Coordinates of C-alpha atoms in Angstrom, one line a residue:
M1 CA 0.0 0.0 0.0
N2 CA 1.4 3.4 -0.9
D3 CA 1.5 6.5 1.4
K4 CA -1.6 7.9 -0.3
N5 CA -3.7 4.9 0.5
T6 CA -2.4 4.7 4.0
Y7 CA -3.3 8.3 4.5
S8 CA -6.8 7.7 3.2
V9 CA -7.4 4.6 5.4
D10 CA -6.0 6.5 8.5
K11 CA -8.2 9.5 7.7
Y12 CA -11.4 7.3 7.5
L13 CA -10.5 5.3 10.6
K14 CA -10.2 8.6 12.5
I15 CA -13.6 9.8 11.2
I16 CA -15.2 6.5 12.3
A17 CA -13.6 6.7 15.8
E18 CA -14.8 10.2 16.2
K19 CA -18.3 9.3 15.2
E20 CA -18.3 6.4 17.7
E21 CA -17.1 8.6 20.4
V22 CA -19.9 11.2 19.7
Q23 CA -22.4 8.3 19.7
Q24 CA -21.1 7.1 23.1
E25 CA -21.4 10.6 24.6
I26 CA -25.0 11.0 23.3
G27 CA -25.7 7.6 24.8
R28 CA -24.4 8.6 28.2
A29 CA -26.3 11.8 28.1
V30 CA -29.5 10.0 27.2
S31 CA -29.0 7.5 29.9
I32 CA -28.7 10.3 32.5
A33 CA -31.7 12.2 31.0
L34 CA -33.9 9.0 31.1
K35 CA -33.3 8.8 34.8
S36 CA -34.2 12.4 35.5
P37 CA -36.8 12.8 38.2
D38 CA -38.0 16.1 36.5
P39 CA -41.7 15.6 35.5
Q40 CA -41.2 17.6 32.4
M41 CA -38.2 15.4 31.3
Q42 CA -40.3 12.3 32.1
R43 CA -43.1 13.5 29.9
F44 CA -40.6 14.3 27.1
W45 CA -39.3 10.7 27.1
T46 CA -42.8 9.1 27.6
D47 CA -44.1 11.0 24.5
F48 CA -40.8 10.4 22.5
P49 CA -41.6 8.6 19.3
C50 CA -39.6 5.3 19.2
E51 CA -40.1 1.7 18.3
N52 CA -39.1 0.3 21.7
E53 CA -39.4 1.3 25.3
T54 CA -36.1 3.4 25.1
P55 CA -35.2 5.4 22.0
T56 CA -32.0 4.5 20.1
I57 CA -29.4 7.2 19.5
E58 CA -30.3 7.2 15.9
E59 CA -34.0 7.8 16.7
I60 CA -33.1 10.7 19.0
I61 CA -30.8 12.4 16.4
Y62 CA -33.4 11.9 13.7
H63 CA -36.3 13.2 15.8
L64 CA -34.4 16.2 17.2
A65 CA -33.0 17.1 13.7
E66 CA -36.5 17.0 12.2
K67 CA -37.9 19.1 15.1
F68 CA -35.1 21.7 14.7
A69 CA -35.6 21.9 10.9
K70 CA -39.3 22.6 11.4
E71 CA -38.6 25.3 13.9
S72 CA -36.1 27.2 11.7

């Protein structure tokens, strides 16, 4: 493999690692938010559109992006 290909692979591996780190951070934040005793937060999660009892990171990102797009 030449230097150009090595650079490309390293670049993409770094992008993937950063994406996974962001997803883990979102997951931790969601986990904390789901346990919040705040009644308003509990209503937010109870009314959150998801396929299972707890929303996935992808569902959260999609829903919030859609919501923000409608508001702007």
